[in-house]
Amino acid sequence: MPVCEQLTQPYTDQKPGTAGLRKKVAVFLQPHYLENFLQAIFDVETSLKGSTLVIGGDGRYHNRVAIQTAIAMAAGNGISKVVVGQGGILSTPAASNLIRVHDAAGGLLFTASHNPAGPDGDFGIKFNIAGGGQAPEALTGKIYEASRTISRYRLFDGGSVDLDRCGNQQLGDTLIEIVDSVDDYAQLQQSLFDFDLIRAWFKRGGRICFDAMHAVTGPYAQRILIEQLGAPAGSVINATPLEDFGGGHPDPNLIYAKHLLDLAMSAESPDLIAASDGDGDRNMILGRGLFISPGDSLAMLAAHLDKLPGYKNGPKGGIRGLARSMPTCRAVDVVAKALEVECFETPTGWKFFCNLLDAGRLTLCGEESFGTSSSHTREKDGLWAVLAWLNVLATTGNSVQQLADAHWARHGRHYYVRHDYDELPVAAANTVVDSLRKALPSLIGSTHDDWTISQADEFSYTDPVDGSIATGQGLRIVFGDAARIILRLSGTGTEGATLRLYLERYETAADKLAWPTSDALAPLAQIADRIVRLNELTGRKGPSVIT
């Protein structure tokens, strides 16, 4: 069974987005489509040859077939060792951790994250570099250019691997190690959190409902929450990963996980309600009668992080710095100021946090799309955020509502919402962005209701570690500390274009901290409608999703 070269023709649409290449399954099923992109990675990232490569996925349709292809191509391209999650299953944060544990040169993750799965759904692949972080834009740009000129790919012909049997196998000169998908990840979490204290919290009657959404985190939550921490049976729902995620949309937000919001508002609500997405890197947090926005969750964890075992040591309680993506509400900025630590504002995309993490300037970071994590890995980590909340509840003895009320009383409250306009015609989306971009200079100094625009620009970012510059990262309309309107094109969709509109309002007065979010943001929404003209220019009557 020799290594062979297969002739091929390039595709022109293999440009990675925010977190890898995502397309419909039908696109990936085109002849040589996956192989071309994989070979482009092997051709560009030459450090993989003779090194270790981690491979896994979120279990969606086509996952196992794609992994077999990737293993055969790894063997054909001189990879000395491939580490694969049992059954082809690895959550994104667990894969990032395995790259670090095995000192691998990189990892291939087969996932389309929160996008729907199944034969008519989406598929995706992203490459993580040594250290576990997402490939930077400079590298993905080179991979894209290589994919446009590719003429052949290499693979070990005729071999296959038993993905369900843990242990070592051989494919030519390449060692294939199938590992338990959960073991190393669970050990990592035990080093960060006080499992004994959380067990005691459950024994005292504490309750959680964690929805794995028939996606990758089911086995992780079952092992850690039920088997190791002693959560009551039934605390983890939809725990079996399915190729179509049970027909649902594996995006943990108030629309696609409305049943969890309904549970939180009911008399049967447990103390903590949480969910994660398709590949396990996102999280949603609710308490009894209360939804915690991603920006608030980040800020509240930052305020309590020094109480958790893995973050106690060092100056500032072990917190070296905090960061958020630009569209994320500015709640964590206020906490950073109180803690007297650095706070960074980066573009959307977890890769922008990685240089700061590797440089030791960051301990906790998060983004508005329900992503939160820390320096323990180089990806956002949904289950980590849930465990962090459990540890805070167990340590303080307070409820989610009590923690939120105390936080807002001390730091003020950032009311926040995101409006998604999905599957827009690309031309219409570009018209909205171009129109607002042209209007930005004239907006500065104008007054709208009680707010005056202090800043109106297109966000760009200069990395403080390596000096790299990212431009075109979203349009900002800033009303001082009082409010913001943000508009940006999403890089995670697979059809048409998605525009995201973010509204944020900050209040500190005691009588303004308990408003319904929709009421607090209604005036700002009207201002945004007049300035951005999203409905007018797209012909839509409103957003597809509000979270």
XYZ file of C-alpha atoms in Angstrom:
547
model
C 0.000 0.000 0.000
C 2.263 2.818 -1.234
C 2.120 6.547 -0.880
C 0.669 7.881 -4.111
C 0.044 11.222 -5.759
C -3.417 12.032 -7.108
C -3.796 14.649 -9.819
C -6.387 17.313 -9.109
C -7.738 20.679 -10.191
C -7.926 23.681 -7.855
C -11.110 25.208 -6.471
C -11.367 28.970 -6.156
C -13.621 29.182 -3.079
C -11.421 27.753 -0.320
C -10.750 30.984 1.551
C -11.086 30.408 5.323
C -13.381 32.664 7.340
C -13.253 33.686 10.983
C -12.481 30.143 12.159
C -11.662 27.906 9.231
C -13.269 26.807 5.976
C -17.042 26.277 6.245
C -19.293 25.172 3.430
C -22.358 23.072 2.825
C -21.760 19.312 3.044
C -22.512 19.054 -0.676
C -19.577 21.353 -1.402
C -17.168 19.205 0.624
C -18.450 16.109 -1.200
C -17.201 17.438 -4.537
C -14.331 15.359 -5.961
C -11.028 16.179 -4.239
C -12.460 19.249 -2.477
C -11.397 18.217 1.034
C -8.169 16.661 -0.192
C -7.157 19.865 -1.966
C -7.557 21.984 1.142
C -5.750 19.462 3.336
C -2.841 19.276 0.913
C -2.644 23.062 0.870
C -2.203 22.936 4.652
C 0.512 20.267 4.424
C 2.310 22.185 1.650
C 2.294 25.489 3.518
C 2.874 24.305 7.114
C 6.060 22.342 6.463
C 6.738 21.957 10.214
C 4.141 19.188 10.270
C 6.419 16.758 8.444
C 8.130 14.451 10.916
C 5.991 15.804 13.775
C 2.791 14.998 15.670
C -0.634 16.028 14.381
C -3.909 15.976 16.381
C -7.131 15.160 14.513
C -10.763 15.183 15.685
C -14.172 16.624 15.039
C -17.572 17.444 16.479
C -19.264 14.264 15.237
C -21.389 15.892 12.560
C -22.278 14.210 9.261
C -19.165 13.369 7.168
C -16.899 13.618 10.223
C -15.646 10.027 10.232
C -15.068 9.883 6.470
C -13.162 13.161 6.516
C -10.987 11.995 9.413
C -10.048 8.795 7.569
C -9.053 10.942 4.589
C -7.008 13.254 6.794
C -5.185 10.352 8.441
C -4.326 8.810 5.049
C -3.050 12.165 3.799
C -1.060 12.752 6.998
C 0.646 9.395 6.404
C 1.220 10.361 2.788
C 2.814 13.656 3.767
C 5.355 12.362 6.242
C 3.603 13.031 9.566
C 5.314 10.785 12.100
C 2.422 10.490 14.582
C -1.290 11.248 14.487
C -3.335 11.527 17.708
C -7.072 11.013 17.134
C -10.017 11.261 19.506
C -11.883 7.967 19.928
C -14.699 7.719 17.403
C -13.311 10.807 15.719
C -14.744 12.928 18.552
C -12.855 15.898 20.003
C -14.333 19.141 21.230
C -12.467 22.193 19.992
C -11.039 23.100 23.451
C -10.125 19.454 24.100
C -8.283 19.324 20.766
C -6.415 22.517 21.630
C -5.401 20.953 24.931
C -4.244 17.728 23.238
C -2.016 19.737 20.908
C -0.367 21.203 23.988
C -0.208 17.888 25.924
C 1.420 16.037 23.012
C 3.610 18.972 21.932
C 2.071 18.576 18.492
C 2.931 20.751 15.516
C -0.749 21.368 14.908
C -4.230 19.949 14.682
C -7.028 19.436 12.154
C -10.512 20.047 13.556
C -13.515 18.987 11.499
C -16.325 21.237 12.613
C -18.694 23.950 11.484
C -19.137 24.973 15.132
C -22.663 26.237 15.822
C -23.914 25.673 12.248
C -26.549 22.965 11.576
C -25.400 19.467 10.619
C -26.675 16.521 8.572
C -26.496 15.723 4.839
C -28.116 19.076 4.010
C -26.219 20.956 6.710
C -22.755 22.435 7.006
C -19.273 21.016 7.333
C -15.967 22.657 8.076
C -12.300 22.286 8.788
C -9.859 24.498 10.619
C -6.171 24.199 11.289
C -4.758 24.925 14.740
C -1.071 25.622 15.082
C 1.487 24.443 17.635
C 0.400 25.725 21.029
C -3.239 24.970 20.231
C -4.383 28.305 18.816
C -6.180 28.995 15.563
C -4.058 29.630 12.506
C -3.391 33.373 12.139
C -4.662 35.259 9.114
C -1.224 35.401 7.492
C -1.067 31.587 7.528
C -4.646 31.003 6.368
C -3.976 33.477 3.562
C -1.018 31.380 2.389
C -3.127 28.211 2.600
C -5.808 29.855 0.478
C -3.273 30.910 -2.149
C -1.848 27.381 -2.245
C -5.346 25.939 -2.720
C -5.816 28.093 -5.823
C -2.851 26.556 -7.660
C -2.801 22.997 -6.342
C -2.329 20.255 -8.944
C -1.813 17.105 -6.862
C -2.202 15.699 -3.359
C -0.447 12.871 -1.532
C -1.993 10.068 0.517
C -1.277 6.589 1.813
C -3.388 4.489 -0.540
C -5.689 1.728 0.658
C -5.284 1.986 4.411
C -7.890 2.682 7.082
C -7.908 3.064 10.857
C -10.260 1.683 13.506
C -11.369 4.965 15.066
C -13.254 3.270 17.893
C -10.377 1.241 19.386
C -8.088 3.098 21.784
C -4.425 2.306 21.383
C -1.771 2.369 18.684
C -2.134 1.463 15.018
C 0.203 1.865 12.072
C -0.318 3.319 8.626
C 2.899 3.009 6.677
C 5.567 4.836 8.666
C 2.982 6.861 10.609
C 1.919 5.898 14.134
C -1.784 6.424 14.801
C -2.769 6.745 18.472
C -6.486 6.646 19.276
C -7.061 8.294 22.670
C -10.009 8.678 25.018
C -11.555 11.983 24.001
C -12.296 13.146 27.544
C -9.405 12.015 29.773
C -6.843 14.787 29.267
C -9.512 17.485 29.163
C -11.058 16.295 32.432
C -7.649 16.242 34.120
C -7.056 19.808 32.983
C -10.355 21.004 34.490
C -9.563 19.275 37.794
C -6.352 21.305 37.995
C -8.293 24.569 37.642
C -11.386 24.149 39.805
C -12.231 22.954 43.312
C -14.036 19.730 42.476
C -14.477 18.859 46.167
C -16.267 22.132 46.826
C -18.523 21.670 43.793
C -19.333 18.108 44.887
C -20.331 19.451 48.279
C -22.545 22.065 46.586
C -24.368 19.322 44.706
C -24.723 17.262 47.908
C -26.350 20.259 49.600
C -28.994 20.267 46.902
C -27.440 22.428 44.183
C -28.877 21.669 40.760
C -27.778 22.192 37.180
C -29.271 21.523 33.755
C -26.657 21.283 31.021
C -27.833 20.879 27.421
C -25.220 19.300 25.138
C -27.586 19.807 22.164
C -26.763 16.309 20.796
C -23.335 17.701 19.943
C -19.765 17.082 21.013
C -19.888 18.094 24.702
C -22.254 15.300 25.744
C -19.503 12.808 26.690
C -17.472 15.553 28.404
C -20.400 16.822 30.479
C -21.526 13.306 31.376
C -18.045 12.337 32.595
C -17.279 15.546 34.505
C -20.645 16.763 35.801
C -22.304 13.433 36.538
C -19.516 10.911 37.153
C -16.858 13.124 38.735
C -18.829 15.939 40.392
C -21.915 13.987 41.383
C -24.577 16.121 39.725
C -28.002 14.432 39.927
C -28.877 11.945 37.207
C -30.580 13.738 34.360
C -28.600 16.935 34.869
C -27.126 16.537 31.369
C -29.688 16.441 28.565
C -29.294 15.678 24.846
C -25.979 14.064 25.750
C -25.520 11.696 22.789
C -23.643 13.228 19.829
C -25.653 12.725 16.630
C -24.588 13.314 13.040
C -27.424 15.816 12.566
C -27.364 17.135 16.154
C -30.874 15.736 16.547
C -32.155 17.999 13.793
C -31.679 21.063 15.978
C -29.568 24.172 15.587
C -26.516 23.668 17.843
C -26.197 27.338 18.757
C -26.807 28.027 22.460
C -28.724 31.272 22.415
C -32.157 32.514 23.430
C -33.691 31.563 20.086
C -32.335 28.069 19.411
C -32.286 27.140 23.109
C -35.534 28.844 24.085
C -36.544 25.756 26.055
C -33.734 26.596 28.490
C -34.974 30.147 28.894
C -38.454 28.767 29.542
C -36.983 26.440 32.170
C -35.129 29.327 33.824
C -38.357 31.298 34.083
C -40.342 28.382 35.507
C -40.947 27.238 39.066
C -38.840 24.114 38.325
C -35.721 26.075 37.442
C -32.445 24.638 38.779
C -29.754 26.921 40.175
C -27.711 26.995 36.980
C -28.803 26.328 33.403
C -26.187 26.086 30.673
C -25.544 24.837 27.168
C -22.709 24.468 24.701
C -22.623 24.387 20.907
C -21.704 21.942 18.156
C -17.967 21.795 18.812
C -17.997 22.724 22.500
C -16.399 26.150 22.403
C -19.456 28.319 23.125
C -21.562 28.581 26.255
C -24.855 30.021 27.441
C -25.450 30.801 31.120
C -28.793 31.289 32.870
C -29.802 31.430 36.503
C -33.231 31.118 38.065
C -35.258 33.829 36.313
C -32.228 35.398 34.642
C -30.191 35.236 31.427
C -26.544 36.282 31.747
C -25.280 37.915 28.554
C -21.852 36.771 27.276
C -20.300 40.143 28.144
C -21.744 40.063 31.655
C -20.608 36.469 32.108
C -17.074 37.448 31.155
C -17.096 40.425 33.526
C -18.617 38.516 36.449
C -16.139 35.654 36.104
C -13.310 38.195 35.935
C -14.513 39.700 39.221
C -14.469 36.285 40.944
C -11.629 34.503 39.143
C -9.180 34.941 42.028
C -11.422 32.700 44.152
C -10.787 29.677 41.892
C -7.799 27.387 42.580
C -6.204 27.622 39.154
C -6.143 31.418 39.231
C -5.182 32.373 42.802
C -1.424 32.632 42.521
C 0.558 35.636 41.402
C -0.003 39.399 41.425
C -3.563 40.698 41.114
C -4.833 37.326 42.333
C -3.253 35.603 39.350
C -5.028 37.788 36.775
C -2.464 39.154 34.337
C -4.886 40.803 31.947
C -8.399 40.704 30.496
C -9.622 40.964 26.917
C -12.777 41.073 24.836
C -13.609 41.214 21.170
C -14.594 44.673 19.960
C -18.361 43.957 19.616
C -18.527 42.450 23.128
C -20.034 44.840 25.672
C -17.580 46.851 27.746
C -18.536 45.356 31.119
C -15.160 43.632 31.518
C -13.387 46.958 30.925
C -14.926 48.306 34.121
C -13.790 45.242 36.077
C -10.272 45.520 34.634
C -10.091 49.130 35.781
C -11.177 48.121 39.299
C -8.575 45.324 39.358
C -5.914 47.607 37.861
C -4.988 45.143 35.115
C -4.602 45.554 31.355
C -7.719 45.209 29.214
C -7.457 44.562 25.478
C -10.010 45.134 22.726
C -9.416 42.798 19.768
C -11.195 41.920 16.518
C -13.696 39.076 16.521
C -11.954 35.706 16.230
C -10.240 33.771 19.002
C -6.913 33.781 17.176
C -6.482 37.447 18.122
C -6.291 36.505 21.804
C -3.592 33.875 21.307
C -0.556 36.154 20.976
C -1.569 37.894 24.210
C -2.041 34.541 25.948
C 1.306 33.215 24.735
C 3.013 36.439 25.843
C 1.629 36.014 29.366
C -0.384 39.245 29.209
C -3.805 37.655 29.420
C -5.645 35.363 31.836
C -9.319 35.637 30.836
C -10.937 36.587 27.545
C -14.269 36.422 25.786
C -16.328 37.435 22.801
C -19.940 38.337 22.249
C -20.819 35.145 20.374
C -21.090 33.214 23.657
C -17.374 32.456 23.894
C -15.354 32.582 27.132
C -12.076 30.986 28.151
C -8.777 31.500 29.932
C -5.060 30.921 29.660
C -5.535 27.176 30.266
C -6.007 26.631 26.512
C -5.915 28.536 23.226
C -9.567 28.171 22.280
C -12.798 29.325 23.833
C -14.136 26.612 26.115
C -17.848 26.181 26.760
C -17.685 23.585 29.523
C -14.866 25.482 31.249
C -17.182 28.491 31.578
C -19.907 26.302 33.092
C -17.469 24.805 35.599
C -16.187 28.274 36.459
C -19.754 29.396 37.225
C -20.343 26.272 39.332
C -17.158 26.960 41.294
C -18.180 30.588 41.897
C -21.647 29.510 43.069
C -20.133 26.904 45.371
C -17.515 29.317 46.752
C -19.777 32.298 47.404
C -22.962 30.451 48.374
C -24.892 33.002 46.318
C -27.395 32.455 43.518
C -26.827 33.652 39.963
C -29.297 36.483 40.592
C -27.523 37.555 43.772
C -24.161 37.558 42.010
C -25.555 39.617 39.131
C -27.289 42.144 41.406
C -24.133 42.669 43.460
C -22.026 43.022 40.333
C -24.297 45.619 38.731
C -24.556 47.565 41.982
C -20.769 47.856 42.129
C -19.794 48.143 38.460
C -22.943 49.334 36.694
C -24.901 47.436 34.073
C -24.231 47.164 30.340
C -27.532 46.397 28.615
C -26.697 44.527 25.434
C -28.309 42.799 22.456
C -27.260 41.420 19.067
C -29.461 41.525 15.955
C -28.515 39.009 13.247
C -29.603 39.509 9.652
C -28.915 36.084 8.128
C -28.639 34.976 4.496
C -28.768 38.452 3.019
C -27.878 38.929 -0.638
C -24.191 39.824 -0.621
C -24.842 42.987 -2.618
C -27.454 44.197 -0.121
C -25.162 43.542 2.845
C -22.318 45.405 1.164
C -24.644 48.336 0.421
C -25.477 48.662 4.117
C -21.833 48.545 5.175
C -20.614 50.893 2.443
C -23.389 53.394 3.139
C -22.607 53.562 6.852
C -18.858 53.672 6.255
C -19.263 56.760 4.067
C -21.501 58.428 6.669
C -19.188 57.896 9.651
C -17.134 61.134 9.458
C -20.266 63.276 9.404
C -21.737 61.555 12.473
C -19.108 62.682 14.980
C -20.493 65.353 17.291
C -24.120 64.837 16.286
C -26.697 64.434 19.054
C -29.362 61.749 19.052
C -31.927 61.941 21.827
C -29.818 62.427 24.974
C -26.604 60.978 23.507
C -23.824 62.605 21.491
C -21.599 60.626 19.141
C -17.995 60.927 20.326
C -16.434 58.450 17.906
C -17.449 56.928 14.568
C -14.914 54.768 12.750
C -13.958 51.421 11.288
C -12.149 49.322 13.861
C -8.588 48.261 13.158
C -6.211 46.435 15.476
C -2.467 46.507 15.918
C -1.277 43.432 17.783
C 0.748 44.638 20.801
C 2.930 41.526 20.650
C 3.977 41.130 17.019
C 2.818 44.424 15.506
C 0.565 42.794 12.900
C -2.373 44.901 11.744
C -5.956 43.792 11.109
C -8.212 46.270 9.306
C -11.878 46.322 8.334
C -12.998 44.759 11.629
C -16.400 46.401 12.044
C -18.002 49.853 12.111
C -18.362 51.646 15.455
C -20.645 54.454 16.569
C -19.717 55.405 20.129
C -21.642 57.682 22.495
C -18.854 58.037 25.065
C -19.237 55.579 27.936
C -23.039 55.707 27.642
C -23.739 53.613 24.556
C -22.445 52.005 21.363
C -23.817 50.814 18.029
C -21.654 48.279 16.153
C -22.130 46.825 12.656
C -20.049 44.033 11.172
C -20.171 41.316 8.560
C -19.975 37.823 10.048
C -17.374 35.342 8.829
C -19.107 32.135 9.979
C -22.044 31.723 7.591
C -22.174 29.448 4.552
C -24.964 31.076 2.521
C -25.218 34.696 1.420
C -24.037 37.243 3.966
C -24.818 37.791 7.647
C -24.858 41.265 9.158
C -24.693 41.656 12.919
C -25.904 44.801 14.659
C -24.901 45.262 18.309
C -26.556 47.660 20.738
C -25.043 48.531 24.129
C -26.160 50.937 26.860
C -24.421 51.555 30.190
C -26.217 52.643 33.361
C -24.957 53.093 36.911
C -27.899 54.649 38.769
C -29.513 52.247 41.238
C -33.000 52.827 39.823
C -31.823 51.921 36.285
C -30.258 48.509 36.925
C -33.332 46.279 36.723
C -34.933 47.328 33.455
C -35.966 44.697 30.911
C -33.170 44.655 28.345
C -35.534 45.315 25.433
C -36.923 48.412 27.171
C -33.483 49.749 28.030
C -32.284 49.379 24.440
C -35.448 50.487 22.600
C -34.301 54.128 22.228
C -30.909 53.035 20.938
C -32.544 50.619 18.493
C -34.535 53.501 17.033
C -31.376 55.574 16.637
C -29.629 52.641 14.949
C -32.545 52.214 12.566
C -32.231 55.856 11.484
C -28.440 55.852 11.148
C -27.645 52.364 9.820
C -30.843 51.983 7.749
C -30.519 48.208 7.854
C -34.191 47.403 7.276
C -34.547 50.108 4.654
C -31.559 49.002 2.570
C -32.131 45.255 2.836
C -35.914 45.199 2.556
C -36.123 43.183 5.760
C -38.773 43.886 8.377
C -36.408 43.008 11.185
C -33.548 40.730 12.252
C -33.573 36.960 11.749
C -32.377 36.336 15.296
C -32.193 38.534 18.394
C -29.907 37.448 21.239
